[in-house]
């Protein structure tokens, strides 16, 4: 259904994604020579990407709510458990932003160095090598008009 409504599966609860990943991992370990094994591995890669993206969306939510410690925990989850995904660059940026918000400049600089080393052309660093703060909405609540019109008007 999400395919037809153009919904991002990473915006949903990740428990089912993790369960599907576990089932596919079990299948590939039990039947490594199966003709379905390559497809199962491709689906596992996709599921890892979705779970990592879900963690980042939750981290963004926490940043909007001015909860940098919670956002940091979510970004560290991606860095530690999903290092081979495409979400790692954004996870590093969220961790830098969170450390800056927590006044932990040494840790922010350490993560900035990792970001520069691994992603030299990142959009999170300006020409002088300084971190560009994440652009977040000033208010997490979209407002009265949004809720009254069921999200049709963002006012």
mmCIF file of C-alpha atoms in Angstrom:
data_model
loop_
_atom_site.group_PDB
_atom_site.id
_atom_site.type_symbol
_atom_site.label_atom_id
_atom_site.label_comp_id
_atom_site.label_asym_id
_atom_site.label_seq_id
_atom_site.Cartn_x
_atom_site.Cartn_y
_atom_site.Cartn_z
ATOM 1 C CA UNK A 1 0.000 0.000 0.000
ATOM 2 C CA UNK A 2 2.828 2.389 0.827
ATOM 3 C CA UNK A 3 4.120 1.883 -2.713
ATOM 4 C CA UNK A 4 0.870 3.197 -4.214
ATOM 5 C CA UNK A 5 0.469 6.082 -1.792
ATOM 6 C CA UNK A 6 4.123 7.099 -2.194
ATOM 7 C CA UNK A 7 4.839 6.641 1.514
ATOM 8 C CA UNK A 8 8.372 6.162 2.753
ATOM 9 C CA UNK A 9 8.640 2.796 4.556
ATOM 10 C CA UNK A 10 11.333 4.207 6.833
ATOM 11 C CA UNK A 11 8.731 6.532 8.369
ATOM 12 C CA UNK A 12 6.891 3.570 9.847
ATOM 13 C CA UNK A 13 7.762 1.508 12.904
ATOM 14 C CA UNK A 14 11.015 -0.342 12.246
ATOM 15 C CA UNK A 15 10.136 -3.476 14.225
ATOM 16 C CA UNK A 16 8.664 -5.185 11.174
ATOM 17 C CA UNK A 17 11.678 -4.186 9.083
ATOM 18 C CA UNK A 18 14.001 -5.709 11.669
ATOM 19 C CA UNK A 19 11.878 -8.849 11.826
ATOM 20 C CA UNK A 20 11.996 -9.223 8.035
ATOM 21 C CA UNK A 21 15.767 -8.722 8.101
ATOM 22 C CA UNK A 22 16.146 -11.469 10.717
ATOM 23 C CA UNK A 23 14.024 -13.856 8.658
ATOM 24 C CA UNK A 24 16.043 -13.170 5.503
ATOM 25 C CA UNK A 25 19.328 -13.554 7.381
ATOM 26 C CA UNK A 26 18.129 -16.891 8.718
ATOM 27 C CA UNK A 27 17.140 -17.978 5.209
ATOM 28 C CA UNK A 28 20.495 -17.019 3.664
ATOM 29 C CA UNK A 29 22.425 -18.803 6.406
ATOM 30 C CA UNK A 30 20.352 -21.977 6.092
ATOM 31 C CA UNK A 31 20.205 -22.012 2.295
ATOM 32 C CA UNK A 32 23.291 -20.170 0.991
ATOM 33 C CA UNK A 33 23.235 -21.926 -2.392
ATOM 34 C CA UNK A 34 19.544 -21.310 -3.041
ATOM 35 C CA UNK A 35 18.571 -19.486 -6.219
ATOM 36 C CA UNK A 36 16.706 -17.060 -3.943
ATOM 37 C CA UNK A 37 19.774 -16.200 -1.849
ATOM 38 C CA UNK A 38 20.959 -13.262 -4.029
ATOM 39 C CA UNK A 39 17.488 -11.724 -3.915
ATOM 40 C CA UNK A 40 17.324 -12.235 -0.152
ATOM 41 C CA UNK A 41 20.689 -10.497 0.273
ATOM 42 C CA UNK A 42 19.531 -7.566 -1.857
ATOM 43 C CA UNK A 43 16.409 -7.265 0.255
ATOM 44 C CA UNK A 44 18.518 -7.395 3.419
ATOM 45 C CA UNK A 45 20.590 -4.479 2.116
ATOM 46 C CA UNK A 46 17.395 -2.518 1.430
ATOM 47 C CA UNK A 47 16.016 -3.297 4.891
ATOM 48 C CA UNK A 48 19.239 -2.128 6.579
ATOM 49 C CA UNK A 49 18.945 1.144 4.668
ATOM 50 C CA UNK A 50 15.322 1.569 5.761
ATOM 51 C CA UNK A 51 16.069 0.887 9.430
ATOM 52 C CA UNK A 52 18.989 3.343 9.363
ATOM 53 C CA UNK A 53 16.804 5.995 7.703
ATOM 54 C CA UNK A 54 14.119 5.401 10.319
ATOM 55 C CA UNK A 55 16.652 6.013 13.094
ATOM 56 C CA UNK A 56 17.679 9.278 11.427
ATOM 57 C CA UNK A 57 14.083 10.432 11.094
ATOM 58 C CA UNK A 58 13.586 9.827 14.796
ATOM 59 C CA UNK A 59 16.833 11.713 15.486
ATOM 60 C CA UNK A 60 15.540 14.674 13.449
ATOM 61 C CA UNK A 61 12.330 14.589 15.460
ATOM 62 C CA UNK A 62 14.330 14.777 18.683
ATOM 63 C CA UNK A 63 16.405 17.668 17.352
ATOM 64 C CA UNK A 64 13.196 19.544 16.500
ATOM 65 C CA UNK A 65 11.968 18.893 20.026
ATOM 66 C CA UNK A 66 15.218 20.279 21.472
ATOM 67 C CA UNK A 67 16.299 16.873 22.818
ATOM 68 C CA UNK A 68 19.889 16.619 21.554
ATOM 69 C CA UNK A 69 20.848 13.728 23.831
ATOM 70 C CA UNK A 70 18.096 11.540 22.385
ATOM 71 C CA UNK A 71 19.035 12.609 18.855
ATOM 72 C CA UNK A 72 22.647 11.763 19.615
ATOM 73 C CA UNK A 73 21.699 8.282 20.790
ATOM 74 C CA UNK A 74 19.788 7.641 17.560
ATOM 75 C CA UNK A 75 22.644 8.882 15.384
ATOM 76 C CA UNK A 76 25.126 6.753 17.329
ATOM 77 C CA UNK A 77 22.864 3.761 16.747
ATOM 78 C CA UNK A 78 23.259 4.279 12.997
ATOM 79 C CA UNK A 79 27.019 4.845 13.264
ATOM 80 C CA UNK A 80 27.560 1.717 15.371
ATOM 81 C CA UNK A 81 25.095 -0.738 13.843
ATOM 82 C CA UNK A 82 24.686 0.446 10.240
ATOM 83 C CA UNK A 83 28.126 1.743 9.189
ATOM 84 C CA UNK A 84 27.845 0.442 5.622
ATOM 85 C CA UNK A 85 24.622 2.313 4.833
ATOM 86 C CA UNK A 86 24.253 5.576 2.970
ATOM 87 C CA UNK A 87 22.819 7.147 6.133
ATOM 88 C CA UNK A 88 26.171 7.307 7.904
ATOM 89 C CA UNK A 89 27.023 10.789 6.585
ATOM 90 C CA UNK A 90 23.804 12.265 7.930
ATOM 91 C CA UNK A 91 24.231 10.366 11.200
ATOM 92 C CA UNK A 92 27.634 11.996 11.676
ATOM 93 C CA UNK A 93 26.110 15.415 10.964
ATOM 94 C CA UNK A 94 23.362 14.820 13.523
ATOM 95 C CA UNK A 95 25.931 13.727 16.093
ATOM 96 C CA UNK A 96 27.969 16.898 15.470
ATOM 97 C CA UNK A 97 24.845 19.043 15.815
ATOM 98 C CA UNK A 98 23.856 17.201 18.998
ATOM 99 C CA UNK A 99 27.300 17.558 20.553
ATOM 100 C CA UNK A 100 27.288 21.268 19.700
ATOM 101 C CA UNK A 101 23.849 21.634 21.297
ATOM 102 C CA UNK A 102 25.164 19.843 24.398
ATOM 103 C CA UNK A 103 28.264 22.121 24.504
ATOM 104 C CA UNK A 104 30.560 19.128 23.969
ATOM 105 C CA UNK A 105 32.851 20.857 21.479
ATOM 106 C CA UNK A 106 35.677 18.312 21.725
ATOM 107 C CA UNK A 107 33.376 15.461 20.757
ATOM 108 C CA UNK A 108 31.796 17.585 18.033
ATOM 109 C CA UNK A 109 35.258 18.313 16.596
ATOM 110 C CA UNK A 110 36.164 14.615 16.704
ATOM 111 C CA UNK A 111 33.040 13.727 14.742
ATOM 112 C CA UNK A 112 33.680 16.621 12.368
ATOM 113 C CA UNK A 113 37.140 15.216 11.647
ATOM 114 C CA UNK A 114 35.596 11.808 10.912
ATOM 115 C CA UNK A 115 33.042 13.446 8.614
ATOM 116 C CA UNK A 116 35.755 15.365 6.742
ATOM 117 C CA UNK A 117 37.926 12.266 6.422
ATOM 118 C CA UNK A 118 35.210 9.956 5.120
ATOM 119 C CA UNK A 119 33.059 12.432 3.190
ATOM 120 C CA UNK A 120 35.307 15.200 1.810
ATOM 121 C CA UNK A 121 32.561 16.541 -0.502
ATOM 122 C CA UNK A 122 29.813 16.572 2.101
ATOM 123 C CA UNK A 123 27.196 19.302 2.076
ATOM 124 C CA UNK A 124 27.455 19.582 5.869
ATOM 125 C CA UNK A 125 30.817 21.383 5.700
ATOM 126 C CA UNK A 126 31.399 24.833 4.211
ATOM 127 C CA UNK A 127 34.394 25.975 2.136
ATOM 128 C CA UNK A 128 36.348 26.897 5.285
ATOM 129 C CA UNK A 129 35.895 23.402 6.716
ATOM 130 C CA UNK A 130 33.340 24.480 9.323
ATOM 131 C CA UNK A 131 30.222 22.497 10.136
ATOM 132 C CA UNK A 132 26.990 23.882 8.688
ATOM 133 C CA UNK A 133 24.270 23.630 11.328
ATOM 134 C CA UNK A 134 21.310 21.488 10.349
ATOM 135 C CA UNK A 135 18.302 23.450 9.175
ATOM 136 C CA UNK A 136 15.363 22.504 11.333
ATOM 137 C CA UNK A 137 11.916 24.065 11.543
ATOM 138 C CA UNK A 138 11.692 26.618 14.320
ATOM 139 C CA UNK A 139 8.635 24.890 15.703
ATOM 140 C CA UNK A 140 7.882 21.163 15.654
ATOM 141 C CA UNK A 141 4.124 21.812 15.584
ATOM 142 C CA UNK A 142 3.028 22.789 12.051
ATOM 143 C CA UNK A 143 0.220 24.960 13.377
ATOM 144 C CA UNK A 144 -3.533 25.202 13.645
ATOM 145 C CA UNK A 145 -4.247 25.542 9.911
ATOM 146 C CA UNK A 146 -2.326 22.357 9.168
ATOM 147 C CA UNK A 147 -4.367 20.327 11.648
ATOM 148 C CA UNK A 148 -7.745 21.809 10.668
ATOM 149 C CA UNK A 149 -7.176 21.056 6.966
ATOM 150 C CA UNK A 150 -5.766 17.565 7.645
ATOM 151 C CA UNK A 151 -2.359 18.607 6.367
ATOM 152 C CA UNK A 152 -3.547 20.059 3.068
ATOM 153 C CA UNK A 153 -2.466 23.590 3.969
ATOM 154 C CA UNK A 154 0.806 24.225 5.741
ATOM 155 C CA UNK A 155 0.335 27.674 7.085
#
